[in-house]
mmCIF file of N, CA and C in Angstrom:
data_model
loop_
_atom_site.group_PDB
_atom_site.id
_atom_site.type_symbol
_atom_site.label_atom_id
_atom_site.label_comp_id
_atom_site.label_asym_id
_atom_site.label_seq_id
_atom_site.Cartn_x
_atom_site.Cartn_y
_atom_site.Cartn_z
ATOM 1 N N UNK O 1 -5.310 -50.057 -38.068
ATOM 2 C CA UNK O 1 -5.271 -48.679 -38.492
ATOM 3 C C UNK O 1 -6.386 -47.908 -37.773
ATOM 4 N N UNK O 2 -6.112 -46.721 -37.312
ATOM 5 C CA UNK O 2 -7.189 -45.984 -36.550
ATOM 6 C C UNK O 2 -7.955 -45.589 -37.394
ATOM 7 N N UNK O 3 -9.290 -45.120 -36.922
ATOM 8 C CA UNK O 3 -10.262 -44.708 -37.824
ATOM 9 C C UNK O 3 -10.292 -43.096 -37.827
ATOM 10 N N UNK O 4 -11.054 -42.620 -38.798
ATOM 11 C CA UNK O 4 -11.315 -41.402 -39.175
ATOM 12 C C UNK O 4 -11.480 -40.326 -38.081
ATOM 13 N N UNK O 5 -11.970 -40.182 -37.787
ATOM 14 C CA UNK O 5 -12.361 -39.379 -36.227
ATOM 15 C C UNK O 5 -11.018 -39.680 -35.268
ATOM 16 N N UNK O 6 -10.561 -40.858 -34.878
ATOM 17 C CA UNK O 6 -9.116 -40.286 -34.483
ATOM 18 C C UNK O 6 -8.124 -39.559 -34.509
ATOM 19 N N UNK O 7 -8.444 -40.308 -36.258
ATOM 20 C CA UNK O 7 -7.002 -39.444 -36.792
ATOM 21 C C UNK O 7 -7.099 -37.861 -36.312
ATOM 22 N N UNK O 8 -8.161 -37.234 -36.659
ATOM 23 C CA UNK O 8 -9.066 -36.155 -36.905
ATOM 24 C C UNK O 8 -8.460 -35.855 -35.194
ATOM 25 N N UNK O 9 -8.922 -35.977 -34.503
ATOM 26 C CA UNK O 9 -8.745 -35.656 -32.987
ATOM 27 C C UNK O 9 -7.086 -35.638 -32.710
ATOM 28 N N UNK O 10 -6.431 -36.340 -32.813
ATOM 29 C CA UNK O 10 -4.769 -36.626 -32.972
ATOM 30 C C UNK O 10 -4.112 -35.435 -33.619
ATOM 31 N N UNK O 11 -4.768 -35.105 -34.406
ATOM 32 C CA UNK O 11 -4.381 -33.672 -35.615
ATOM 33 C C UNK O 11 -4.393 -33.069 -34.779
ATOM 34 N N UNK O 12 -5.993 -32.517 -34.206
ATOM 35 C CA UNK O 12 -6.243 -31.216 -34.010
ATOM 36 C C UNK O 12 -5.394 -31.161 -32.578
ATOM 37 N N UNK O 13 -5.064 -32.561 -32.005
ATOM 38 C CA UNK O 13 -4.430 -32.492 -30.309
ATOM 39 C C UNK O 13 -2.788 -31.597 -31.141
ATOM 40 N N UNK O 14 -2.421 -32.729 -31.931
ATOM 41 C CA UNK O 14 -0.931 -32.182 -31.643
ATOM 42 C C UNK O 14 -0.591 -30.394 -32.658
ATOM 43 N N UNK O 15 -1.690 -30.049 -33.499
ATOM 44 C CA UNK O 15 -1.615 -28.763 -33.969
ATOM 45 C C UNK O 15 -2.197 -27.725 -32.452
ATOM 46 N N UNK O 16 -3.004 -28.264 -31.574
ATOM 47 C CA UNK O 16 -2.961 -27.129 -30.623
ATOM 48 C C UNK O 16 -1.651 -27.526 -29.438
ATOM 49 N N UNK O 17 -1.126 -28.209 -29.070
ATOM 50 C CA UNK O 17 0.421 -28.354 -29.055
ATOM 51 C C UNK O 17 1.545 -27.660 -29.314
ATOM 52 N N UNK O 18 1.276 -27.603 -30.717
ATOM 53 C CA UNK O 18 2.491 -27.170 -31.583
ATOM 54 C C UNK O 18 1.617 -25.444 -31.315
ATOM 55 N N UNK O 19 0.397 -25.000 -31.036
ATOM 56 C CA UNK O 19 0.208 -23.223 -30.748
ATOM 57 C C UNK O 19 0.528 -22.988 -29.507
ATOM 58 N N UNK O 20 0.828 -24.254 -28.546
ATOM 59 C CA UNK O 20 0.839 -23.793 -26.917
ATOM 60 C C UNK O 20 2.282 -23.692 -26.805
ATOM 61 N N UNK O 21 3.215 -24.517 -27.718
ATOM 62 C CA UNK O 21 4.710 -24.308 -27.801
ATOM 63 C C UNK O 21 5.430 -22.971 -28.603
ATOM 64 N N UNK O 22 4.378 -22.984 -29.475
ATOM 65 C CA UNK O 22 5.264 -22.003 -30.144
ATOM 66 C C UNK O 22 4.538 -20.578 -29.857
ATOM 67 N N UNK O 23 3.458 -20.469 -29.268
ATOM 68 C CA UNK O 23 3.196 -19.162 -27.682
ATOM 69 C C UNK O 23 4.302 -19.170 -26.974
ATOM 70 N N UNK O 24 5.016 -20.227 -25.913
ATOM 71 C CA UNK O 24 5.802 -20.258 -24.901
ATOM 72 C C UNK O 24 7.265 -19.382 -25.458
ATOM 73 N N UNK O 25 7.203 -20.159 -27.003
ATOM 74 C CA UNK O 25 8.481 -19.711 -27.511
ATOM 75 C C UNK O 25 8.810 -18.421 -27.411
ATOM 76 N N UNK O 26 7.421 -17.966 -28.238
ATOM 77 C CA UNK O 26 7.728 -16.548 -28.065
ATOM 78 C C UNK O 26 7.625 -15.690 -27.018
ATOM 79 N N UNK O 27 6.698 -16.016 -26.094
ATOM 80 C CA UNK O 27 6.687 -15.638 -24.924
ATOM 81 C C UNK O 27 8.239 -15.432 -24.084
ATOM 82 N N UNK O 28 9.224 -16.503 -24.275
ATOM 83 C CA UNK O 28 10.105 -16.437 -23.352
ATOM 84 C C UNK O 28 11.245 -15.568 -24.417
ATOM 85 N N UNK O 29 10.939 -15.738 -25.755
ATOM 86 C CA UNK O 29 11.930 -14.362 -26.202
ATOM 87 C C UNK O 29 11.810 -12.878 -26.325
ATOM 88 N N UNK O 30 10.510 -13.092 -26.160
ATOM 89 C CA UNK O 30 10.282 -11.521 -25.573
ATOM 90 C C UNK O 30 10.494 -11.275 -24.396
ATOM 91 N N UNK O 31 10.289 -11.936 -23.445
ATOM 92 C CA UNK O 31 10.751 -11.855 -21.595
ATOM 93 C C UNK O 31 12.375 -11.774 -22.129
ATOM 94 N N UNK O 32 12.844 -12.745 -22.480
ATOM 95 C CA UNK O 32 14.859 -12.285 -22.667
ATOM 96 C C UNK O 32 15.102 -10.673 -23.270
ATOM 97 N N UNK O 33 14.463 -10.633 -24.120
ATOM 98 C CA UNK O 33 14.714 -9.295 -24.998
ATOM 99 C C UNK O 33 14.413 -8.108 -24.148
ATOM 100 N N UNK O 34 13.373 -8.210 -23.348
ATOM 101 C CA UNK O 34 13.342 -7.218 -22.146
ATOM 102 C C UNK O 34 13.793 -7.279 -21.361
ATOM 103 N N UNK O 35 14.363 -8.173 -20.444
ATOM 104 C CA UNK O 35 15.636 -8.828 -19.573
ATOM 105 C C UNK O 35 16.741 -8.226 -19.721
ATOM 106 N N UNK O 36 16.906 -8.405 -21.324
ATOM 107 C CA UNK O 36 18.506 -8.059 -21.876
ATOM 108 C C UNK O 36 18.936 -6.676 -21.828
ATOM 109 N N UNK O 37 17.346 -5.944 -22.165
ATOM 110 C CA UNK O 37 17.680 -4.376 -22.693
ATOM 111 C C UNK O 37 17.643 -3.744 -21.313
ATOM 112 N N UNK O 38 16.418 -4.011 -19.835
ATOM 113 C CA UNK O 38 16.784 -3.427 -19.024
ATOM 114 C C UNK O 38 17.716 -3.412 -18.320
ATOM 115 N N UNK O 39 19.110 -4.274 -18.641
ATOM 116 C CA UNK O 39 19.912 -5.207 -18.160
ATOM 117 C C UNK O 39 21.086 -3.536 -18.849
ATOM 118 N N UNK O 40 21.210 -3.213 -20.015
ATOM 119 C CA UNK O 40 22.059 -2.864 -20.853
ATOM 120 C C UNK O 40 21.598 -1.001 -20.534
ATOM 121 N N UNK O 41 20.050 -0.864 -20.451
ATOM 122 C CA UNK O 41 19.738 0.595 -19.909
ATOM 123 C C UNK O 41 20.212 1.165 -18.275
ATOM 124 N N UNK O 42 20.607 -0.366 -17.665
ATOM 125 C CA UNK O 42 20.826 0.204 -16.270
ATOM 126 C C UNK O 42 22.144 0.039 -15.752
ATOM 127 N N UNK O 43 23.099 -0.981 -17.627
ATOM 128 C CA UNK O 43 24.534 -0.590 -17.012
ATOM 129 C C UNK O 43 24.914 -1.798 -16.223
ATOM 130 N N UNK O 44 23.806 -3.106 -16.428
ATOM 131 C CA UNK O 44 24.593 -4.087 -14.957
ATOM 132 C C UNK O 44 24.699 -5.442 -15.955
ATOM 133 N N UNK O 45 25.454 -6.711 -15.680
ATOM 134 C CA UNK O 45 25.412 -7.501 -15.986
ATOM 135 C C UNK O 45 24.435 -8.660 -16.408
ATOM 136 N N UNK O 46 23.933 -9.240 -17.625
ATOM 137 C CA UNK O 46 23.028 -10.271 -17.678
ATOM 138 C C UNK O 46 23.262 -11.254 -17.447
ATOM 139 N N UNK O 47 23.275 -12.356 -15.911
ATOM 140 C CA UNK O 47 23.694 -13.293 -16.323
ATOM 141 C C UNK O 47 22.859 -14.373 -16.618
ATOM 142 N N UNK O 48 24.133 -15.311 -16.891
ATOM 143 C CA UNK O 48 23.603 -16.896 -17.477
ATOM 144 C C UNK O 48 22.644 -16.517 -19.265
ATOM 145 N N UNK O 49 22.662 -15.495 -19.860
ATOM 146 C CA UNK O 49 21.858 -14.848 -20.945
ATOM 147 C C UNK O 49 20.615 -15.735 -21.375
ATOM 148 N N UNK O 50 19.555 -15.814 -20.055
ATOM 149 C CA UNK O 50 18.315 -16.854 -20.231
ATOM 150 C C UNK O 50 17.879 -15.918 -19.308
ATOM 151 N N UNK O 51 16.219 -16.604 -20.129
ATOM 152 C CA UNK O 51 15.170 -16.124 -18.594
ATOM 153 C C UNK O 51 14.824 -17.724 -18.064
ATOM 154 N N UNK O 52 13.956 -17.382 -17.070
ATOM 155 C CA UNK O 52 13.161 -19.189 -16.754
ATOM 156 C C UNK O 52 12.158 -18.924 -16.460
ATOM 157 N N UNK O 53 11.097 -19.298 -17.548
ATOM 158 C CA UNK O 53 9.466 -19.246 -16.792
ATOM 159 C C UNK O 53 9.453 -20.262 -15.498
ATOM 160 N N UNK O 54 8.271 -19.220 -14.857
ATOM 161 C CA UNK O 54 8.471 -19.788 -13.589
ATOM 162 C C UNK O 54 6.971 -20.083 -12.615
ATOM 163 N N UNK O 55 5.642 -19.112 -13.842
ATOM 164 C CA UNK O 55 4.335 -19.526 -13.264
ATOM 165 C C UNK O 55 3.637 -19.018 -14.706
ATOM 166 N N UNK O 56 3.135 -19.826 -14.801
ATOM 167 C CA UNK O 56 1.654 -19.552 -16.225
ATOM 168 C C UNK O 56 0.132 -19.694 -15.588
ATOM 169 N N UNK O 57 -0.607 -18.772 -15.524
ATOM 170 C CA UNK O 57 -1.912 -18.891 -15.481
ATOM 171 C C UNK O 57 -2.807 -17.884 -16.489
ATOM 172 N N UNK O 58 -4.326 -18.267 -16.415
ATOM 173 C CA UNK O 58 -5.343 -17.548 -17.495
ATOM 174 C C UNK O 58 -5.645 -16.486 -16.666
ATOM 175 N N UNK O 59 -5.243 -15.170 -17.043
ATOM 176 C CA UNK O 59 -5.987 -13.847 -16.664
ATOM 177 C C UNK O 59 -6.608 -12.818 -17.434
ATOM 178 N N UNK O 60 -7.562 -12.446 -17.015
ATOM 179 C CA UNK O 60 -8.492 -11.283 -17.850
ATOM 180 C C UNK O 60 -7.548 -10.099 -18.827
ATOM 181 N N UNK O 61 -7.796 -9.651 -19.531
ATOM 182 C CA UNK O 61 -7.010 -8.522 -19.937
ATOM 183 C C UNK O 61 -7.912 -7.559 -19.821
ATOM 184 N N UNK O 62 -7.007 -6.034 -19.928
ATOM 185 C CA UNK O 62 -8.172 -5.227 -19.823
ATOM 186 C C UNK O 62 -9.451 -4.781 -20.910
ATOM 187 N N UNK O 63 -9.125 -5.814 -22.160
ATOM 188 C CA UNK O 63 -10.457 -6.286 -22.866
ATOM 189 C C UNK O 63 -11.444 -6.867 -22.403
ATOM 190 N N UNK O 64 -11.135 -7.974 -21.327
ATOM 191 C CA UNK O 64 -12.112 -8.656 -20.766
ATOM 192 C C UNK O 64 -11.976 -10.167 -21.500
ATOM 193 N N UNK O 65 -11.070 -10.190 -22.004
ATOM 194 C CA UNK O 65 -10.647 -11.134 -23.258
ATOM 195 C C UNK O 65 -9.583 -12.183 -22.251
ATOM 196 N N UNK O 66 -9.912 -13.668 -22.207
ATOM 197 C CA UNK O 66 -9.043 -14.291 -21.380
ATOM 198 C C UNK O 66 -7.594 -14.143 -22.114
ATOM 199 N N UNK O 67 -6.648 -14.335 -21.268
ATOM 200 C CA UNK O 67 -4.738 -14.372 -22.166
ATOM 201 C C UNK O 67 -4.001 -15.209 -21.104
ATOM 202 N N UNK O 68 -3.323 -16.196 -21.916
ATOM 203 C CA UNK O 68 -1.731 -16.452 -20.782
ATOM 204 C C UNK O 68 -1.089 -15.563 -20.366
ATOM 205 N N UNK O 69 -0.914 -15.574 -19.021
ATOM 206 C CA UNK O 69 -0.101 -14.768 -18.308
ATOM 207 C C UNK O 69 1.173 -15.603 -17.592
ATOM 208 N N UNK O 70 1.947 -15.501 -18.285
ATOM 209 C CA UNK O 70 3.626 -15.871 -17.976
ATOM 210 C C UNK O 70 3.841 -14.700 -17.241
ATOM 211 N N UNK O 71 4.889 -15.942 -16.124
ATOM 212 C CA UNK O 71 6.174 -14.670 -15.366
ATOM 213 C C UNK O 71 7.146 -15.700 -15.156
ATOM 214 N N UNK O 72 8.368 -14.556 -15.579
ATOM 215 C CA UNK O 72 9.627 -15.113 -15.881
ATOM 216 C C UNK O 72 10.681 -14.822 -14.982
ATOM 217 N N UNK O 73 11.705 -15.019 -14.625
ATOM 218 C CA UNK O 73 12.782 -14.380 -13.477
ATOM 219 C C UNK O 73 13.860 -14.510 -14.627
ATOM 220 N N UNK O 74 14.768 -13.562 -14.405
ATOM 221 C CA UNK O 74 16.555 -13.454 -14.744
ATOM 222 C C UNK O 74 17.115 -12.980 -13.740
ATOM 223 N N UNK O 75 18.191 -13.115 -13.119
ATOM 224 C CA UNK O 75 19.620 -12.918 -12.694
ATOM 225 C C UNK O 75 20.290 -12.023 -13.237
ATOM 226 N N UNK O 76 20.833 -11.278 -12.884
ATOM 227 C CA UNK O 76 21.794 -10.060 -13.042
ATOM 228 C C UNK O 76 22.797 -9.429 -11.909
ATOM 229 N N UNK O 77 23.684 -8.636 -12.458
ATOM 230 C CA UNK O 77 24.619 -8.628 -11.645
ATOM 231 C C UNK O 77 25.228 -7.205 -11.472
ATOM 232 N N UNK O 78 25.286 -6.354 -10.714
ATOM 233 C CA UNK O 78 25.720 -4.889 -10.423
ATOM 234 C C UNK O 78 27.167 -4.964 -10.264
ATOM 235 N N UNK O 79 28.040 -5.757 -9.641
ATOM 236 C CA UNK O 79 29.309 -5.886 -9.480
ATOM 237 C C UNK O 79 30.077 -6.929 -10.136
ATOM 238 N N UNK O 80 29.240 -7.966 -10.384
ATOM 239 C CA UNK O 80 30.137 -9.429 -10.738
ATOM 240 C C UNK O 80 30.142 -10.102 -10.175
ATOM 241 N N UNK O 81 29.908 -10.080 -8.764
ATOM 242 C CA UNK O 81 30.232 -10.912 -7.869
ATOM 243 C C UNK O 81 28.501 -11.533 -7.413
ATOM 244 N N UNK O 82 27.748 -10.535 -6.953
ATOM 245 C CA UNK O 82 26.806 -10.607 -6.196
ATOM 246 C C UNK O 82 25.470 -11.240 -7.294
ATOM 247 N N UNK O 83 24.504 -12.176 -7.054
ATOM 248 C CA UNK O 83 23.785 -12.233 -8.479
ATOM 249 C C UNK O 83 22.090 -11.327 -7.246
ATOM 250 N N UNK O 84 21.661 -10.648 -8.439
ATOM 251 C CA UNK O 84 20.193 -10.372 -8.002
ATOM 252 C C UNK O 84 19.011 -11.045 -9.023
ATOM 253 N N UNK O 85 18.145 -11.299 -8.681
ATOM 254 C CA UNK O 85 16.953 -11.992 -9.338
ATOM 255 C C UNK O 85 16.052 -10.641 -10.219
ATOM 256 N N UNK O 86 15.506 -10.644 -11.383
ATOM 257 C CA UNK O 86 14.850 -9.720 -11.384
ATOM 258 C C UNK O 86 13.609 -10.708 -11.989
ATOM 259 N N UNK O 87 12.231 -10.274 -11.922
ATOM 260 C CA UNK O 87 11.206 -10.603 -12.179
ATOM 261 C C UNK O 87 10.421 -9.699 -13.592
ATOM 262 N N UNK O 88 9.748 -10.505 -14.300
ATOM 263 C CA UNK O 88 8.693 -9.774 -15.373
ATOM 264 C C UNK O 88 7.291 -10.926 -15.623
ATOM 265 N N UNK O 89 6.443 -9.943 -16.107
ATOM 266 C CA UNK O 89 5.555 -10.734 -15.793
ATOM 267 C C UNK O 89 4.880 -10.220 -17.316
ATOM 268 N N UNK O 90 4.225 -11.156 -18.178
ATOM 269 C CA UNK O 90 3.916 -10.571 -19.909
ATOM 270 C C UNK O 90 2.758 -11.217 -20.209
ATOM 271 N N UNK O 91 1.387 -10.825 -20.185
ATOM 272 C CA UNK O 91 -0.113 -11.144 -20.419
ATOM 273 C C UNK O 91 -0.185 -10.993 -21.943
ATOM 274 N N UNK O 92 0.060 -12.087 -22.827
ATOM 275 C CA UNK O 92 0.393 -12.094 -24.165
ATOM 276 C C UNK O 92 1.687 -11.713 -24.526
ATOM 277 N N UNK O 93 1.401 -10.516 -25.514
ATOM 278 C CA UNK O 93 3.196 -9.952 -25.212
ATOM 279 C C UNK O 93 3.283 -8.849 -24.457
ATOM 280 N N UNK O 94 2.408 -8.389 -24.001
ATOM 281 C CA UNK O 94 2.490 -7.219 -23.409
ATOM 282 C C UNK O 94 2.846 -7.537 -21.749
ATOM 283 N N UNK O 95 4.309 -6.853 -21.855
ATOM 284 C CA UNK O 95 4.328 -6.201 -20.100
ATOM 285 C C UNK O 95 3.589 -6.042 -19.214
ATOM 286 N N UNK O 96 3.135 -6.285 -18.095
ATOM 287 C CA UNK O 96 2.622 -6.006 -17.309
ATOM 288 C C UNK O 96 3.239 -5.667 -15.845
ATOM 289 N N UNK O 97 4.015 -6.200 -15.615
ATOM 290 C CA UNK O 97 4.622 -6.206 -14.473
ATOM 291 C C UNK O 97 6.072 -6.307 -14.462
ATOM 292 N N UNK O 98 7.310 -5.778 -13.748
ATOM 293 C CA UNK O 98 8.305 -6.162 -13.897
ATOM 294 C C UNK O 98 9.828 -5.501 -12.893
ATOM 295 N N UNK O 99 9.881 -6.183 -12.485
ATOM 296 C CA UNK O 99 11.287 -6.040 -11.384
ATOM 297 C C UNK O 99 12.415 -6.274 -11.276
ATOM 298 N N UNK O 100 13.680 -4.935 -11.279
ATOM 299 C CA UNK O 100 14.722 -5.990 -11.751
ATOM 300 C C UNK O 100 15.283 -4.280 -11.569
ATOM 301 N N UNK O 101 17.009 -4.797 -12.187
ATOM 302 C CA UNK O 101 17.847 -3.434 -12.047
ATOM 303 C C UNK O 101 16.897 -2.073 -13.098
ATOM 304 N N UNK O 102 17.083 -0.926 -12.561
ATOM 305 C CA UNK O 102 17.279 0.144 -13.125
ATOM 306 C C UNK O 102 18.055 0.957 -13.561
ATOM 307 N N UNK O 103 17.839 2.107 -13.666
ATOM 308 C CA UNK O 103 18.622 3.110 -14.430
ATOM 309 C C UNK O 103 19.099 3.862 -13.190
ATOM 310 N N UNK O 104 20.393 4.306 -12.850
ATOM 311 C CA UNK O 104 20.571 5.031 -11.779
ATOM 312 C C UNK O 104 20.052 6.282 -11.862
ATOM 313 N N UNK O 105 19.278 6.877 -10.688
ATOM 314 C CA UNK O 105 19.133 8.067 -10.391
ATOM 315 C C UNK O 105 20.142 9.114 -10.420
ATOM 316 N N UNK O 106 20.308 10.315 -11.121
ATOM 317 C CA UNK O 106 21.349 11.116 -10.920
ATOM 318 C C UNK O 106 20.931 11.462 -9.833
ATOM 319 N N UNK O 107 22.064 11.830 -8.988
ATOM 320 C CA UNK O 107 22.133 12.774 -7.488
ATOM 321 C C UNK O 107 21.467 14.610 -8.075
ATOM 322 N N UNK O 108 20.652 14.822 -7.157
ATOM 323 C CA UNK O 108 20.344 16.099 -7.204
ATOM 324 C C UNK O 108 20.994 17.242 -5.876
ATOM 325 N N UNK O 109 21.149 18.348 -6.605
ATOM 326 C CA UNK O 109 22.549 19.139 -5.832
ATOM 327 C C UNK O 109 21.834 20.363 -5.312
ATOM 328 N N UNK O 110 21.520 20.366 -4.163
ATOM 329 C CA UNK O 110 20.992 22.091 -3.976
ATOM 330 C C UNK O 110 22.204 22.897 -3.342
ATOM 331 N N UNK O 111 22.029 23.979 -4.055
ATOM 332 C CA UNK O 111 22.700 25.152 -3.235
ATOM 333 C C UNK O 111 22.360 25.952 -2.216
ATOM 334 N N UNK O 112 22.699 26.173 -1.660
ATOM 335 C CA UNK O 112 21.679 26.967 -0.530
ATOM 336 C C UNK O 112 23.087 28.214 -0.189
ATOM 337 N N UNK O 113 23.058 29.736 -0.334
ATOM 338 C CA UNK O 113 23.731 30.574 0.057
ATOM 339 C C UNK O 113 23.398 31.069 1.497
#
């Protein structure tokens, strides 16, 4: 039987585990949920309805306060046919960065007499 102080260390390993998983978790449903909606504001297809983290590192925030910084990619589609990649990038939960379909520009019309 292990002794006291193991156990003790074993705990605290797999409870910070279970905070680095269930960060990721949420991390990657907030990256989908923004995926999904700029996906639905710009009118184009979501496919495969996933994101995929794709780089995690520690960066400063503008507290000065260290945070995981996830970036995620999704796939989407303007025609059906063609797939485009879009990128986001979320320093806690907050957005920071992010690339992917938009909202079409209306055409602007001058007259000139």
């Amino acid at each position: 039987m292990p002794d006291f102080p193991t156990m003790i260390f074993v705990m605290l390993a797999a409870f910070a585990a279970f905070l680095w998983w269930s960060g990721a978790r949420a991390a990657a449903e907030r990256a989908g949920q923004l995926g999904r909606d700029a996906c639905e504001r710009a009118g184009v297809q979501w496919l495969d309805q996933a994101v995929h983290a794709h780089s995690m590192r520690l960066r400063r925030g503008d507290d000065g306060r260290l945070r995981v910084e996830r970036s995620f990619r999704f796939e989407y589609s303007e025609d059906g046919v063609q797939r485009h990649i879009g990128h986001l990038v979320l320093r806690g939960e907050q957005l920071i960065a992010f690339s992917g379909p938009t909202r079409p520009q209306p055409a602007s019309i001058h007259w000139t007499n």
